Amino acid sequence: AAGVIQSPRHLIKEKRETATLKCYPIPRHDTVYWYQQGPGQDPQFLISFYEKMQSDKGSIPDRFSAQQFSDYHSELNMSSLELGDSALYFCASSLYGGNTIYFGEGSWLTVV
Amino acid sequence: DAKTTQPTSMDCAEGRAANLPCNHSTISGNEYVYWYRQIHSQGPQYIIHGLKNNETNEMASLIITEDRKSSTLILPHATLRDTAVYYCIVRGISSGSARQLTFGSGTQLTVLP
């Protein structure tokens, strides 16, 4: 079965640069979630979208923004990158109000 | 969403049942109990969820106490590949609401050969 697809899987950026992560949800899933997991940390919720509208907002820094497009894919834009932004970023998807959320394999961001 | 409490770590012998407890004493009526696991640096994997009845699927069984204040995830025959961090998460679901999952600290399960 098709899963949540994230790209790129690995990304290296320098401080103060910008990075964009992409997420392609499971077909027919209309809700997307973004999580950040720092080294040795548990996943932290950043933001979610339903039907291109922001649904919930967590601990997403002001330097980050995200959007969901008409084909339901989502992009997480991160600007003015800091060393502390180095983390594994997960995207997840579900049907709106659905019982199960499925996660992608994550995108590794390293800021040097 | 209600807070959950899990042991930090547990060991289990390969081939034996792994029983992972979770306390969620402040759970409310419309909140489900979910279990996910995360094998090192992979995406969290859905295992099972339930509201008040016990549930079983091909991966595990979920036993929820009658008062719903605690639950146990059972992996009936643990293998080395079950070594992972297991997260017990309480999530509210209602019409018109698509709540995210809030991860706590989880239990590091180590299956020993």
PDB file of N, CA and C in Angstrom, chain A residues 31 33 35 37 41-45 48 55-56 88 90 94-106 108, chain B residues 32 34 36 38 41-46 49 85 87 91 93-106:
ATOM      1  N   THR A  31      -5.595  15.389   5.245  1.00  0.00           N
ATOM      2  CA  THR A  31      -5.024  16.079   6.402  1.00  0.00           C
ATOM      3  C   THR A  31      -3.550  15.714   6.528  1.00  0.00           C
ATOM      4  N   TYR A  33       0.156  16.484   8.745  1.00  0.00           N
ATOM      5  CA  TYR A  33       0.749  16.931  10.002  1.00  0.00           C
ATOM      6  C   TYR A  33       2.270  16.983   9.830  1.00  0.00           C
ATOM      7  N   TYR A  35       5.921  17.131  12.101  1.00  0.00           N
ATOM      8  CA  TYR A  35       6.551  16.928  13.393  1.00  0.00           C
ATOM      9  C   TYR A  35       8.057  17.148  13.251  1.00  0.00           C
ATOM     10  N   GLN A  37      11.700  16.114  15.302  1.00  0.00           N
ATOM     11  CA  GLN A  37      12.301  15.284  16.337  1.00  0.00           C
ATOM     12  C   GLN A  37      13.793  15.573  16.403  1.00  0.00           C
ATOM     13  N   GLN A  41      15.241  13.278  21.338  1.00  0.00           N
ATOM     14  CA  GLN A  41      13.952  13.850  21.747  1.00  0.00           C
ATOM     15  C   GLN A  41      12.790  13.018  21.195  1.00  0.00           C
ATOM     16  N   ASP A  42      11.602  13.281  21.725  1.00  0.00           N
ATOM     17  CA  ASP A  42      10.396  12.687  21.188  1.00  0.00           C
ATOM     18  C   ASP A  42       9.848  13.596  20.088  1.00  0.00           C
ATOM     19  N   PRO A  43       9.069  13.068  19.175  1.00  0.00           N
ATOM     20  CA  PRO A  43       8.508  13.918  18.117  1.00  0.00           C
ATOM     21  C   PRO A  43       7.641  15.031  18.702  1.00  0.00           C
ATOM     22  N   GLN A  44       7.848  16.244  18.174  1.00  0.00           N
ATOM     23  CA  GLN A  44       7.072  17.404  18.607  1.00  0.00           C
ATOM     24  C   GLN A  44       6.212  17.903  17.454  1.00  0.00           C
ATOM     25  N   PHE A  45       4.951  18.118  17.737  1.00  0.00           N
ATOM     26  CA  PHE A  45       4.019  18.565  16.712  1.00  0.00           C
ATOM     27  C   PHE A  45       4.313  20.012  16.317  1.00  0.00           C
ATOM     28  N   SER A  48      -0.544  21.432  11.401  1.00  0.00           N
ATOM     29  CA  SER A  48      -1.327  20.525  10.577  1.00  0.00           C
ATOM     30  C   SER A  48      -2.229  21.318   9.638  1.00  0.00           C
ATOM     31  N   SER A  55      -4.963  23.746  10.373  1.00  0.00           N
ATOM     32  CA  SER A  55      -5.913  23.122  11.274  1.00  0.00           C
ATOM     33  C   SER A  55      -5.508  23.307  12.735  1.00  0.00           C
ATOM     34  N   ASP A  56      -4.299  22.923  13.062  1.00  0.00           N
ATOM     35  CA  ASP A  56      -3.773  23.093  14.409  1.00  0.00           C
ATOM     36  C   ASP A  56      -2.345  23.615  14.319  1.00  0.00           C
ATOM     37  N   LEU A  88      15.164  15.486  12.683  1.00  0.00           N
ATOM     38  CA  LEU A  88      14.394  14.636  11.767  1.00  0.00           C
ATOM     39  C   LEU A  88      13.001  15.226  11.691  1.00  0.00           C
ATOM     40  N   PHE A  90       9.205  14.797  10.390  1.00  0.00           N
ATOM     41  CA  PHE A  90       8.234  13.823   9.919  1.00  0.00           C
ATOM     42  C   PHE A  90       6.990  14.507   9.402  1.00  0.00           C
ATOM     43  N   SER A  94      -3.693  11.721   7.314  1.00  0.00           N
ATOM     44  CA  SER A  94      -4.887  10.971   7.709  1.00  0.00           C
ATOM     45  C   SER A  94      -6.078  11.514   6.931  1.00  0.00           C
ATOM     46  N   LEU A  95      -7.177  10.805   7.039  1.00  0.00           N
ATOM     47  CA  LEU A  95      -8.439  11.370   6.597  1.00  0.00           C
ATOM     48  C   LEU A  95      -8.923  12.316   7.687  1.00  0.00           C
ATOM     49  N   TYR A  96      -9.559  13.397   7.316  1.00  0.00           N
ATOM     50  CA  TYR A  96     -10.015  14.368   8.301  1.00  0.00           C
ATOM     51  C   TYR A  96     -10.929  13.699   9.319  1.00  0.00           C
ATOM     52  N   GLY A  97     -10.591  13.844  10.586  1.00  0.00           N
ATOM     53  CA  GLY A  97     -11.385  13.220  11.636  1.00  0.00           C
ATOM     54  C   GLY A  97     -11.216  11.712  11.689  1.00  0.00           C
ATOM     55  N   GLY A  98     -10.319  11.196  10.851  1.00  0.00           N
ATOM     56  CA  GLY A  98     -10.120   9.763  10.795  1.00  0.00           C
ATOM     57  C   GLY A  98      -9.386   9.235  12.010  1.00  0.00           C
ATOM     58  N   ASN A  99      -9.478   7.933  12.203  1.00  0.00           N
ATOM     59  CA  ASN A  99      -8.929   7.345  13.408  1.00  0.00           C
ATOM     60  C   ASN A  99      -7.421   7.168  13.390  1.00  0.00           C
ATOM     61  N   THR A 100      -6.833   7.015  12.240  1.00  0.00           N
ATOM     62  CA  THR A 100      -5.421   6.629  12.203  1.00  0.00           C
ATOM     63  C   THR A 100      -4.584   7.627  11.425  1.00  0.00           C
ATOM     64  N   ILE A 101      -3.474   7.997  12.015  1.00  0.00           N
ATOM     65  CA  ILE A 101      -2.497   8.887  11.383  1.00  0.00           C
ATOM     66  C   ILE A 101      -1.288   8.046  11.011  1.00  0.00           C
ATOM     67  N   TYR A 102      -0.840   8.193   9.777  1.00  0.00           N
ATOM     68  CA  TYR A 102       0.293   7.422   9.270  1.00  0.00           C
ATOM     69  C   TYR A 102       1.467   8.365   8.997  1.00  0.00           C
ATOM     70  N   PHE A 103       2.649   7.899   9.373  1.00  0.00           N
ATOM     71  CA  PHE A 103       3.842   8.725   9.267  1.00  0.00           C
ATOM     72  C   PHE A 103       4.715   8.302   8.093  1.00  0.00           C
ATOM     73  N   GLY A 104       5.414   9.304   7.544  1.00  0.00           N
ATOM     74  CA  GLY A 104       6.455   9.025   6.576  1.00  0.00           C
ATOM     75  C   GLY A 104       7.747   8.650   7.277  1.00  0.00           C
ATOM     76  N   GLU A 105       8.785   8.386   6.493  1.00  0.00           N
ATOM     77  CA  GLU A 105      10.051   7.955   7.045  1.00  0.00           C
ATOM     78  C   GLU A 105      10.923   9.119   7.489  1.00  0.00           C
ATOM     79  N   GLY A 106      10.514  10.320   7.191  1.00  0.00           N
ATOM     80  CA  GLY A 106      11.218  11.484   7.707  1.00  0.00           C
ATOM     81  C   GLY A 106      12.254  12.065   6.769  1.00  0.00           C
ATOM     82  N   TRP A 108      15.896  14.090   7.088  1.00  0.00           N
ATOM     83  CA  TRP A 108      16.967  14.512   7.987  1.00  0.00           C
ATOM     84  C   TRP A 108      17.499  15.861   7.531  1.00  0.00           C
TER      85      TRP A 108
ATOM     86  N   TYR B  32      -9.532   8.449  22.681  1.00  0.00           N
ATOM     87  CA  TYR B  32      -9.074   7.117  22.365  1.00  0.00           C
ATOM     88  C   TYR B  32      -7.652   6.921  22.902  1.00  0.00           C
ATOM     89  N   TYR B  34      -4.171   5.362  21.826  1.00  0.00           N
ATOM     90  CA  TYR B  34      -3.403   4.930  20.664  1.00  0.00           C
ATOM     91  C   TYR B  34      -2.030   4.419  21.111  1.00  0.00           C
ATOM     92  N   TYR B  36       1.728   3.745  19.276  1.00  0.00           N
ATOM     93  CA  TYR B  36       2.659   3.815  18.149  1.00  0.00           C
ATOM     94  C   TYR B  36       4.014   3.307  18.641  1.00  0.00           C
ATOM     95  N   GLN B  38       8.370   3.485  17.540  1.00  0.00           N
ATOM     96  CA  GLN B  38       9.375   4.089  16.686  1.00  0.00           C
ATOM     97  C   GLN B  38      10.660   3.292  16.822  1.00  0.00           C
ATOM     98  N   SER B  41      15.051   6.093  14.713  1.00  0.00           N
ATOM     99  CA  SER B  41      15.109   7.099  13.653  1.00  0.00           C
ATOM    100  C   SER B  41      14.233   6.795  12.450  1.00  0.00           C
ATOM    101  N   GLN B  42      13.307   5.849  12.599  1.00  0.00           N
ATOM    102  CA  GLN B  42      12.326   5.630  11.540  1.00  0.00           C
ATOM    103  C   GLN B  42      11.044   6.383  11.895  1.00  0.00           C
ATOM    104  N   GLY B  43      10.127   6.480  10.962  1.00  0.00           N
ATOM    105  CA  GLY B  43       8.861   7.124  11.239  1.00  0.00           C
ATOM    106  C   GLY B  43       8.038   6.339  12.245  1.00  0.00           C
ATOM    107  N   PRO B  44       7.336   7.017  13.134  1.00  0.00           N
ATOM    108  CA  PRO B  44       6.463   6.292  14.069  1.00  0.00           C
ATOM    109  C   PRO B  44       5.488   5.397  13.313  1.00  0.00           C
ATOM    110  N   GLN B  45       5.310   4.198  13.843  1.00  0.00           N
ATOM    111  CA  GLN B  45       4.459   3.188  13.202  1.00  0.00           C
ATOM    112  C   GLN B  45       3.222   2.963  14.039  1.00  0.00           C
ATOM    113  N   TYR B  46       2.058   3.080  13.418  1.00  0.00           N
ATOM    114  CA  TYR B  46       0.809   2.815  14.107  1.00  0.00           C
ATOM    115  C   TYR B  46       0.724   1.345  14.500  1.00  0.00           C
ATOM    116  N   HIS B  49      -5.368   1.003  18.309  1.00  0.00           N
ATOM    117  CA  HIS B  49      -6.035   1.996  19.142  1.00  0.00           C
ATOM    118  C   HIS B  49      -7.362   1.431  19.624  1.00  0.00           C
ATOM    119  N   VAL B  85      10.944   2.235  20.723  1.00  0.00           N
ATOM    120  CA  VAL B  85      10.262   3.072  21.715  1.00  0.00           C
ATOM    121  C   VAL B  85       8.766   2.983  21.431  1.00  0.00           C
ATOM    122  N   TYR B  87       5.011   4.317  22.241  1.00  0.00           N
ATOM    123  CA  TYR B  87       4.315   5.497  22.739  1.00  0.00           C
ATOM    124  C   TYR B  87       2.830   5.186  22.945  1.00  0.00           C
ATOM    125  N   ARG B  91      -5.883  10.529  22.429  1.00  0.00           N
ATOM    126  CA  ARG B  91      -6.257  11.479  21.374  1.00  0.00           C
ATOM    127  C   ARG B  91      -7.764  11.605  21.309  1.00  0.00           C
ATOM    128  N   ILE B  93     -11.184  12.440  19.545  1.00  0.00           N
ATOM    129  CA  ILE B  93     -11.763  12.440  18.204  1.00  0.00           C
ATOM    130  C   ILE B  93     -13.225  12.794  18.327  1.00  0.00           C
ATOM    131  N   SER B  94     -13.635  13.805  17.579  1.00  0.00           N
ATOM    132  CA  SER B  94     -15.049  14.145  17.520  1.00  0.00           C
ATOM    133  C   SER B  94     -15.328  14.712  16.140  1.00  0.00           C
ATOM    134  N   SER B  95     -16.574  14.768  15.790  1.00  0.00           N
ATOM    135  CA  SER B  95     -16.915  15.262  14.463  1.00  0.00           C
ATOM    136  C   SER B  95     -16.414  16.694  14.306  1.00  0.00           C
ATOM    137  N   GLY B  96     -15.796  16.954  13.201  1.00  0.00           N
ATOM    138  CA  GLY B  96     -15.294  18.293  12.946  1.00  0.00           C
ATOM    139  C   GLY B  96     -13.954  18.576  13.584  1.00  0.00           C
ATOM    140  N   SER B  97     -13.324  17.568  14.129  1.00  0.00           N
ATOM    141  CA  SER B  97     -12.039  17.801  14.788  1.00  0.00           C
ATOM    142  C   SER B  97     -11.012  16.803  14.301  1.00  0.00           C
ATOM    143  N   ALA B  98      -9.881  17.288  13.847  1.00  0.00           N
ATOM    144  CA  ALA B  98      -8.797  16.405  13.405  1.00  0.00           C
ATOM    145  C   ALA B  98      -7.597  16.674  14.296  1.00  0.00           C
ATOM    146  N   ARG B  99      -7.577  16.072  15.471  1.00  0.00           N
ATOM    147  CA  ARG B  99      -6.526  16.362  16.423  1.00  0.00           C
ATOM    148  C   ARG B  99      -5.249  15.627  16.078  1.00  0.00           C
ATOM    149  N   GLN B 100      -4.137  16.303  16.363  1.00  0.00           N
ATOM    150  CA  GLN B 100      -2.843  15.678  16.136  1.00  0.00           C
ATOM    151  C   GLN B 100      -2.538  14.717  17.277  1.00  0.00           C
ATOM    152  N   LEU B 101      -1.477  13.946  17.122  1.00  0.00           N
ATOM    153  CA  LEU B 101      -0.961  13.083  18.182  1.00  0.00           C
ATOM    154  C   LEU B 101       0.068  13.862  18.979  1.00  0.00           C
ATOM    155  N   THR B 102      -0.005  13.780  20.290  1.00  0.00           N
ATOM    156  CA  THR B 102       0.985  14.419  21.157  1.00  0.00           C
ATOM    157  C   THR B 102       1.807  13.332  21.815  1.00  0.00           C
ATOM    158  N   PHE B 103       3.082  13.275  21.449  1.00  0.00           N
ATOM    159  CA  PHE B 103       3.964  12.228  21.942  1.00  0.00           C
ATOM    160  C   PHE B 103       4.522  12.608  23.309  1.00  0.00           C
ATOM    161  N   GLY B 104       4.504  11.630  24.227  1.00  0.00           N
ATOM    162  CA  GLY B 104       5.188  11.786  25.499  1.00  0.00           C
ATOM    163  C   GLY B 104       6.538  11.120  25.421  1.00  0.00           C
ATOM    164  N   SER B 105       6.999  10.586  26.533  1.00  0.00           N
ATOM    165  CA  SER B 105       8.353  10.034  26.591  1.00  0.00           C
ATOM    166  C   SER B 105       8.455   8.610  26.097  1.00  0.00           C
ATOM    167  N   GLY B 106       7.389   7.828  26.193  1.00  0.00           N
ATOM    168  CA  GLY B 106       7.409   6.468  25.688  1.00  0.00           C
ATOM    169  C   GLY B 106       8.214   5.498  26.528  1.00  0.00           C
TER     170      GLY B 106
END
